């Protein structure tokens, strides 16, 4: 399972404990995430929160392109989190290779952009337009996820997209109870026989379970990551890359899927806390 690290270049993301206000800060943070174990960096220039207005396309491009270009020069696999074709075009031209569309192809032109660049397209389940403040009631949420993903996969393929990842859309037009219902039925998504992405980091459904605010949801996020690994997720999208990497490393070693790595047996820091320093 690959770890996708999150780098937000927008000033209003709901889950960022610290705002990174310059491209230099955002690039440096992304490099730290890579060093901590991220195989993909997901760069976003507009928050999905519904209490702010849409960011102008030119401003979103100005936010994300310098970060993407610098990381691409480093050889990092970069994803662009956007629902706007013009932003996607600029980002893919700057070196991104994954288009993470959380709008369920609200604008089908996104599929055309992905196809033209040979990019991987992430299709997320949602029934609301971007920034829409309300969403329709759905009777059978699991069936709705399956139905919409099948429809959008066909649309993307018809427009020439060859590489598709699906995201069941935790919290997107879903109550916490509905999100949990969908995740419990994840085998219905896996039956589509495409890689699936688990975007579970600091999500509302974890807050509903634990009663904790976004910056306090690491333990809940790790539990969700472990569940995703048990259920065949190809990618997990997270903020706390180092902690998730360590969790997965210990998990893999204890389960026999990895061996204990080489380490310095003389390094006392690995044995105990020294209070005489």
XYZ file of C-alpha atoms in Angstrom, residues 142-273:
132
model
C -23.788 1.475 -0.610
C -25.751 0.861 -3.811
C -25.413 4.534 -4.695
C -21.618 4.411 -4.341
C -21.462 1.352 -6.550
C -23.843 2.814 -9.148
C -22.105 6.172 -9.455
C -18.605 4.693 -9.624
C -19.658 2.283 -12.379
C -21.179 5.193 -14.318
C -18.126 7.429 -13.963
C -15.656 4.661 -14.726
C -17.489 4.041 -18.003
C -17.444 7.767 -18.791
C -13.713 8.005 -18.129
C -12.923 4.956 -20.223
C -15.078 6.230 -23.077
C -12.956 9.394 -23.057
C -9.704 7.469 -23.185
C -8.574 7.235 -19.554
C -6.576 4.043 -19.103
C -5.536 4.218 -15.456
C -8.303 4.629 -12.868
C -8.369 4.514 -9.074
C -11.661 4.637 -7.166
C -12.357 6.350 -3.858
C -15.577 5.530 -1.950
C -15.574 9.127 -0.701
C -15.626 9.014 3.102
C -17.592 12.064 4.355
C -18.406 13.274 0.831
C -22.208 13.780 0.772
C -22.431 11.235 3.570
C -23.189 11.339 7.247
C -20.645 9.595 9.499
C -23.032 6.647 9.774
C -23.289 6.424 5.972
C -19.517 6.631 5.579
C -19.117 3.757 8.006
C -21.809 1.784 6.182
C -19.954 2.247 2.897
C -16.603 1.263 4.392
C -18.083 -1.831 6.008
C -19.275 -2.828 2.535
C -15.970 -2.043 0.810
C -15.996 -5.427 -0.933
C -18.672 -3.949 -3.229
C -16.131 -1.321 -4.328
C -13.325 -3.857 -4.592
C -15.555 -5.937 -6.872
C -15.080 -3.224 -9.512
C -11.557 -4.679 -9.844
C -9.766 -1.345 -9.728
C -7.289 -0.040 -7.145
C -9.029 1.847 -4.372
C -7.851 4.840 -2.376
C -8.602 5.239 1.330
C -8.903 8.956 2.108
C -9.444 8.520 5.840
C -7.071 10.993 7.463
C -8.638 13.088 10.258
C -12.080 12.621 8.730
C -15.394 13.613 10.304
C -16.497 10.007 10.745
C -13.446 9.455 12.968
C -14.436 12.523 14.966
C -17.954 11.140 15.337
C -16.562 7.878 16.724
C -13.942 9.399 19.025
C -15.360 12.812 19.886
C -12.027 14.400 18.929
C -11.210 17.445 16.816
C -9.309 17.030 13.505
C -5.832 17.618 14.974
C -6.519 15.016 17.695
C -7.503 12.170 15.353
C -4.147 10.433 14.779
C -5.054 7.309 16.743
C -8.384 7.056 14.943
C -6.680 7.625 11.614
C -4.194 4.824 12.318
C -7.063 2.477 13.129
C -8.707 3.374 9.812
C -5.397 2.919 7.966
C -5.008 -0.550 9.471
C -8.522 -1.423 8.429
C -7.820 -0.144 4.894
C -4.663 -2.243 4.682
C -6.666 -5.300 5.751
C -9.140 -4.593 2.955
C -6.763 -4.194 0.048
C -6.421 -0.419 -0.301
C -3.806 0.484 -2.900
C -3.245 4.000 -1.544
C -3.910 5.662 1.789
C -4.127 9.474 1.792
C -2.890 10.956 5.073
C -1.474 14.015 6.787
C 0.704 12.198 9.363
C 2.989 10.334 6.979
C 5.760 9.441 9.423
C 3.384 7.965 11.964
C 1.471 6.025 9.308
C 4.723 4.732 7.785
C 5.933 3.499 11.194
C 2.575 1.933 11.971
C 2.547 0.030 8.677
C 6.194 -1.019 9.074
C 5.627 -2.536 12.522
C 2.388 -4.105 11.364
C 4.071 -5.712 8.340
C 6.966 -7.020 10.426
C 4.774 -8.552 13.132
C 2.588 -10.206 10.496
C 5.633 -11.728 8.777
C 5.349 -9.685 5.588
C 8.635 -7.887 6.321
C 11.792 -8.621 8.261
C 13.458 -6.526 10.947
C 15.611 -3.989 9.060
C 19.271 -3.456 9.752
C 19.814 -1.090 12.682
C 22.595 0.130 14.953
C 22.506 -2.141 17.981
C 24.848 0.250 19.797
C 22.458 3.167 19.491
C 21.207 3.616 23.037
C 18.418 5.909 21.831
C 16.653 2.810 20.533
C 16.799 1.112 23.934
C 15.805 3.634 26.552
C 15.490 7.281 27.454
